[in-house]
Coordinates of C-alpha atoms and ligand atoms in Angstrom, one line a residue:
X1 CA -2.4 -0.3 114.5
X2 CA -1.1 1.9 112.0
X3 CA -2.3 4.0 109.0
X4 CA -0.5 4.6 106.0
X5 CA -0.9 7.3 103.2
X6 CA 0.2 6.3 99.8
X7 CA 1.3 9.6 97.9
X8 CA -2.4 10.8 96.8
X9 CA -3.4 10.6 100.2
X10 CA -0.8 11.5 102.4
X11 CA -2.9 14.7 103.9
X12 CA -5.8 12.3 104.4
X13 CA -3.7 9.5 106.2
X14 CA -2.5 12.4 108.6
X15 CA -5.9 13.5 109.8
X16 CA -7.3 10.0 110.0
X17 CA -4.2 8.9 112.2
X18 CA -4.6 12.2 114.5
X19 CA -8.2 11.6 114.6
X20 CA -7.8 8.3 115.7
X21 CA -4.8 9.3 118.0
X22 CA -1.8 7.3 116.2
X23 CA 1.2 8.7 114.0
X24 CA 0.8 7.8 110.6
X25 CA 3.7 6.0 109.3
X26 CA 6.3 6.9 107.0
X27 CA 7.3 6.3 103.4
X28 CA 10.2 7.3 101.3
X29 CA 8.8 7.5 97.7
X30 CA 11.0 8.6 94.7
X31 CA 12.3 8.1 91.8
X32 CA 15.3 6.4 90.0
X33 CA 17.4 8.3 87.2
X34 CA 15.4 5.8 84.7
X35 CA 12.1 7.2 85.9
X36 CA 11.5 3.9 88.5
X37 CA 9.6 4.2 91.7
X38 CA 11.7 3.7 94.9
X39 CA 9.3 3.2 97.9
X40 CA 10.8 2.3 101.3
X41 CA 8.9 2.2 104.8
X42 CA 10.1 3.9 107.7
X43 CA 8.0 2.6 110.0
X44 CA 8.5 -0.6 111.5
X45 CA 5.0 -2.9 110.6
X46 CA 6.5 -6.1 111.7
X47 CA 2.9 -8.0 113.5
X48 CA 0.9 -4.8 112.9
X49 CA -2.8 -4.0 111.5
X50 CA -1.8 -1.5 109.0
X51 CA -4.6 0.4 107.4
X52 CA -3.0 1.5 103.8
X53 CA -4.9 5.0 102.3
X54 CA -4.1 5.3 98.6
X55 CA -6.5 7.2 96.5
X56 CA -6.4 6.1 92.6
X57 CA -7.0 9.1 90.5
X58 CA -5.5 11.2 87.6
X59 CA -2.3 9.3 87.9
X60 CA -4.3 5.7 88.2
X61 CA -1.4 3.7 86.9
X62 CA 1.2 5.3 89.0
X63 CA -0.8 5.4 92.0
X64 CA -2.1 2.1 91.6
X65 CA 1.5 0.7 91.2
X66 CA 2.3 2.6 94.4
X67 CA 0.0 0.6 96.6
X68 CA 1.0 -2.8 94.7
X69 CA 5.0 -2.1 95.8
X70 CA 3.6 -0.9 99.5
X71 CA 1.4 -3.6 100.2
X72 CA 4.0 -6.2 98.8
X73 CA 6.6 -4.6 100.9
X74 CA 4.5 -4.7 104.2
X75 CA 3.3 -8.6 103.9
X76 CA 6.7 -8.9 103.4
X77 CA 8.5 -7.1 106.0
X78 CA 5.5 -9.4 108.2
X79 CA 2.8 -7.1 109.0
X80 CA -0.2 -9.3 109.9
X81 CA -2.9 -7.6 108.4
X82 CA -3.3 -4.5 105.2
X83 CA -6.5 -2.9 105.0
X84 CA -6.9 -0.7 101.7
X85 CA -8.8 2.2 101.9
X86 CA -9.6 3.2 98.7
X87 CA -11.2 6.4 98.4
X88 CA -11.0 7.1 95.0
X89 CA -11.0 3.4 92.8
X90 CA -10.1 4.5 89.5
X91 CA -11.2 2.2 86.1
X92 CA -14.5 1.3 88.0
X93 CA -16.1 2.9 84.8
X94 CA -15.0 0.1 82.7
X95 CA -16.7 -2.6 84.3
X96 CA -18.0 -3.9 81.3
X97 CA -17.0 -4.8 77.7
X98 CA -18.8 -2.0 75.8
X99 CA -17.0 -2.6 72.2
X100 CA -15.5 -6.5 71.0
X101 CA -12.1 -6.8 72.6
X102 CA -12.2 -4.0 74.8
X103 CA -10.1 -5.2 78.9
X104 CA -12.1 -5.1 81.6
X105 CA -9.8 -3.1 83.8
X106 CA -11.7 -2.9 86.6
X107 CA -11.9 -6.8 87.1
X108 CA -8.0 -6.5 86.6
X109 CA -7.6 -3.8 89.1
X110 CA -9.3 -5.9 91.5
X111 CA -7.4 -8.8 91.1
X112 CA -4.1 -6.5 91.3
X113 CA -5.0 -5.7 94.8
X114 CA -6.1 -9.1 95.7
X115 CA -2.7 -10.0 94.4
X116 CA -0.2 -7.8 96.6
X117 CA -1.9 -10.2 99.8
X118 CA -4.3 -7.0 100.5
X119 CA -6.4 -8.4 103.0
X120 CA -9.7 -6.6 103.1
X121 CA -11.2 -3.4 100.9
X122 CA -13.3 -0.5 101.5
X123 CA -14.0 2.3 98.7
X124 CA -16.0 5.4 99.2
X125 CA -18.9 5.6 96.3
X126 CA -17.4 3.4 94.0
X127 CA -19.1 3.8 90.4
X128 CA -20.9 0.5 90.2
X129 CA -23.3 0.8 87.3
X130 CA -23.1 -2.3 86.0
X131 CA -21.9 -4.0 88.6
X132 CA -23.8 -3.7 91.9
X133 CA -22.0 -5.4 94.5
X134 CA -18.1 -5.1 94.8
X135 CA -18.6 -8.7 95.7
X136 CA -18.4 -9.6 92.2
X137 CA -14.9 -7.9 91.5
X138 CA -13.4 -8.6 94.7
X139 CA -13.2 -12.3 96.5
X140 CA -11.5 -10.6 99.5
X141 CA -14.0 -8.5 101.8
X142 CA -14.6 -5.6 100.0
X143 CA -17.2 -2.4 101.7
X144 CA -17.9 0.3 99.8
X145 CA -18.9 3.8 101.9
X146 CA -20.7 6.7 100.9
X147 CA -19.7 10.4 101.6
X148 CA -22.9 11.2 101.0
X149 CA -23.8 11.9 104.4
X150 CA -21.1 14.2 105.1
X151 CA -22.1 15.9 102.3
X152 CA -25.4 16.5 103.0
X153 CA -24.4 17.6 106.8
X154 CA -22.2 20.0 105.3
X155 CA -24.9 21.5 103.0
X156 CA -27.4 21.2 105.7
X157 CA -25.1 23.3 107.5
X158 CA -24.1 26.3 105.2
X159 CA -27.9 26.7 105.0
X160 CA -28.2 28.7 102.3
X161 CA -31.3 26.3 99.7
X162 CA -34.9 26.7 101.1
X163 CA -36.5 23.3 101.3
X164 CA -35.0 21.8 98.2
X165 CA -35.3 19.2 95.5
X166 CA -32.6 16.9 95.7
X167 CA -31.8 15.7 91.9
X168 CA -30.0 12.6 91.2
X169 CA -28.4 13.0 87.6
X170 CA -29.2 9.3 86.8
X171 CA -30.6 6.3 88.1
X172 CA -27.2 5.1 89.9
X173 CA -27.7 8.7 91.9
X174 CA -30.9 7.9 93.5
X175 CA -28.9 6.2 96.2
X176 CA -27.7 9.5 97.0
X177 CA -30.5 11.5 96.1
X178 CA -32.4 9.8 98.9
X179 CA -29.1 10.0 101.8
X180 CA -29.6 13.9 100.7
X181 CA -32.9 14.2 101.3
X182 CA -33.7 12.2 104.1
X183 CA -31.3 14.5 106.0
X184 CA -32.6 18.0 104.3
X185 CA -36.0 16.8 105.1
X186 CA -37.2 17.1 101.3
X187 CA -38.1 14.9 98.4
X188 CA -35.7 14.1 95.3
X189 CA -35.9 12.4 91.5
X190 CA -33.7 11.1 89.8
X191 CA -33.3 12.1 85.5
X192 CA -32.5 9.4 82.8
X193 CA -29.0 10.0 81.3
X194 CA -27.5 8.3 78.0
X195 CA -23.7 8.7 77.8
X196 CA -23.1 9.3 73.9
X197 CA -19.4 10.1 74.3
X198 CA -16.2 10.3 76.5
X199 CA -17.7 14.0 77.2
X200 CA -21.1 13.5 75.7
X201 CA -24.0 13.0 78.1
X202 CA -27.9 13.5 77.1
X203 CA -30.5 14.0 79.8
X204 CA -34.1 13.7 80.5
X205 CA -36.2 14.6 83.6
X206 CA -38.6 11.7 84.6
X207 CA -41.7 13.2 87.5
X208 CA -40.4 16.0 89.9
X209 CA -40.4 19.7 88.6
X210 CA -37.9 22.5 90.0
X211 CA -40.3 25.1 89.3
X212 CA -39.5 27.9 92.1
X213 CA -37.7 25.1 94.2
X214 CA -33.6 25.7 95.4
X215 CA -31.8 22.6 93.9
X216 CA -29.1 20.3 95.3
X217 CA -27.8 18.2 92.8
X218 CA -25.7 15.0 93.7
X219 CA -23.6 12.5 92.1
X220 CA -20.5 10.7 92.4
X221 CA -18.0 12.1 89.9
X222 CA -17.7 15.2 88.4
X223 CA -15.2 14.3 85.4
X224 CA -15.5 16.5 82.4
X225 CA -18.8 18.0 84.2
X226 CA -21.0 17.5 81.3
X227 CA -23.7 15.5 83.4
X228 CA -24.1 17.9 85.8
X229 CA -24.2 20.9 83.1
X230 CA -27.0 19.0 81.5
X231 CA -29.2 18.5 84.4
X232 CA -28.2 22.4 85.4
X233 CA -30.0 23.3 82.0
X234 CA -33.1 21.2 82.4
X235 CA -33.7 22.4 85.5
X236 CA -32.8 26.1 85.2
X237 CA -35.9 25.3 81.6
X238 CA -38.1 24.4 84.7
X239 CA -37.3 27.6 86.4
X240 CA -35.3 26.8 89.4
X241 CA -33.7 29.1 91.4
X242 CA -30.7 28.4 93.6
X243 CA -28.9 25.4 92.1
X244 CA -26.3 23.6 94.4
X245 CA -24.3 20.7 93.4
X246 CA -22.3 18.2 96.0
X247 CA -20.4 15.3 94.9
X248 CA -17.9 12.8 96.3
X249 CA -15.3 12.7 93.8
X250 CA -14.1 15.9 92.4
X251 CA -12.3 14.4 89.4
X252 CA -12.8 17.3 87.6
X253 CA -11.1 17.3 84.0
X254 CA -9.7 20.8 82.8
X255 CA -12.2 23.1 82.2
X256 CA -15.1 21.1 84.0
X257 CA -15.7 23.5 87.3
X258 CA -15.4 26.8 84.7
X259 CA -18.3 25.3 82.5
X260 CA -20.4 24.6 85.7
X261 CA -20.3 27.9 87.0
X262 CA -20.7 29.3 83.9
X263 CA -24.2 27.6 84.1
X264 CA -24.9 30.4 86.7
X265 CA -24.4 27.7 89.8
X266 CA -23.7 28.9 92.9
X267 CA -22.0 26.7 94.6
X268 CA -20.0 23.2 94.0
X269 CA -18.9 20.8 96.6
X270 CA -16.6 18.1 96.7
X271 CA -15.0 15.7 99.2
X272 CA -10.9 15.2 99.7
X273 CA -11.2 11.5 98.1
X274 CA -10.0 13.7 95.0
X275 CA -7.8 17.0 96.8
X276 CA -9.0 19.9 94.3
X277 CA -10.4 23.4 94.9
X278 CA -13.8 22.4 96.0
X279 CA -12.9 19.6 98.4
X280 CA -14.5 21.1 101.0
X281 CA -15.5 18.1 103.5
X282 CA -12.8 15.7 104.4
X283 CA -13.4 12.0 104.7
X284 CA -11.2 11.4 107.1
X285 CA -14.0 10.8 109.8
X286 CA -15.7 8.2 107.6
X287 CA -12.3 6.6 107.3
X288 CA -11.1 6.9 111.1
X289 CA -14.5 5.0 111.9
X290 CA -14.2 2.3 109.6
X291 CA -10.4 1.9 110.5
X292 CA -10.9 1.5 114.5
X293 CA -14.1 -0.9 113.5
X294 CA -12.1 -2.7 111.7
X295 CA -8.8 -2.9 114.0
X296 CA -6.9 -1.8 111.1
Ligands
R5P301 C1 -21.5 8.3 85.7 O1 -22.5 7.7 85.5 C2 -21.2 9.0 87.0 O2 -22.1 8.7 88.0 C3 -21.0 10.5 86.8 O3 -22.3 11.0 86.5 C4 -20.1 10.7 85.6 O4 -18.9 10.0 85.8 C5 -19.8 12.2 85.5 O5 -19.0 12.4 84.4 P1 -18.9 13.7 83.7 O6 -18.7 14.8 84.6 O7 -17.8 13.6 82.7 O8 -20.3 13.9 83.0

């Protein structure tokens, strides 16, 4: 068995290999004079389960290309089977056509990786608004995790919100909303959200109130941080007090994390799907699981 890290997730693919008590392999990644990738593997895959770790984000076209040329090369060079792990699967947003003429790129994505001979999939928290089941973009097996768990163990464990009311930012969240609160031993609710631009995102609360209550806010993607600044102000109208948010993909666009502390929030947490200042709980053990379930 062996586990590979593409170049967004080289740091990832270390600790999931040590966790699991294997060297990671090696790549060779550069470029030629003409700006072309060069990608060569080091390690010899010839028969083996190799478990490939390439995150897509801010780079999605690079990246994406990466694992295309990786997984090519290591069908090729006879490994017997390539699992993708997939923390961060970029283009999920645009799962649908939302204006005449506009490409379904993450239908395209999917059939990319399907392409390269990948044999199986597993993402961590994919967007899937419109779509629900990654069934319908993948015909390979595809799993989708949630860090959600981790998360909440991790807030669970710094301690610091009395009793509180976990808020989903929108109805996709309430699947998070409920992991949260099921392990902080609370309730949650979920707000109504209406995306009005790129950056532009209007939100309503629905039943719960925040009055006096600590909040922990949670949500997949924090991209321009608008969603989360939003629900911040609604709930700081109903007179919260401590307002945490956690989320799984720290995308985080420039200026996003300024204008969410600026909110007065205390503290934001992340996962390492996306490396970035507030990446606080790794996914490696979610990973290393899934990889020795799997057999690679
Ligand atoms: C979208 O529905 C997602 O679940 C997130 O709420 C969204 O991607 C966050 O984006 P932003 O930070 O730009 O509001």
């Amino acid at each position: 068995m062996l586990v590979i890290g593409g170049s967004s997730a080289e740091s990832l693919a270390s600790k999931v290999a040590e966790s699991l008590g294997i060297k990671a392999g090696a790549l060779e990644i550069r470029r030629f004079p003409d700006g072309e990738k060069y990608l060569r593997i080091l390690s010899e895959v010839k028969g083996e389960n190799v478990a490939v770790i390439q995150s897509i984000h801010h780079t999605p076209d690079e990246l994406l290309f990466e694992y295309l040329l990786l997984t090519d090369a290591l069908k090729d060079l006879g490994a017997k089977k390539v699992t993708a792990f997939v923390p961060y699967f970029a283009y999920a947003r645009q799962d649908e056509r939302f204006k005449a003429g506009e490409a379904l790129s993450f239908r395209t994505v999917g059939k990319l990786i399907e392409s390269v001979g990948t044999d199986e999939i597993y993402t961590i928290d994919m967007h899937q608004h419109r779509v629900v089941k990654s069934s319908e973009v993948f015909k390979i097996p595809s799993h989708n995790l949630s860090a959600m768990p981790l998360l909440a163990a991790y807030v669970e464990k710094l301690g610091n919100l009395e009793k509180p009311l976990v808020i989903g930012p929108d109805a996709e969240a309430e699947q998070w909303a409920k992991i949260a609160a099921e392990r902080l031993h609370t309730d949650y609710d979920i707000f109504e959200k209406k995306r009005l631009g790129d950056a532009n995102v209007q939100v309503r609360p629905r039943r719960a109130s925040a009055s006096g209550r600590d909040v922990l806010i949670v949500d997949d993607i924090i991209s321009t941080g608008g969603t989360i600044v939003e629900a911040v102000k609604i709930l700081q109208s109903q007179g919260a007090r401590r307002i945490q948010v956690a989320c799984t993909h720290p995308i985080l666009a420039p200026g996003a994390l300024a204008k969410i502390y600026d909110t007065g929030v205390q503290d934001v947490i992340g996962t390492d799907t996306v490396p970035s200042p507030i990446s606080l709980v790794s996914v490696a053990p979610l990973i290393a699981e899934n990889v020795k379930r799997n057999g690679g």
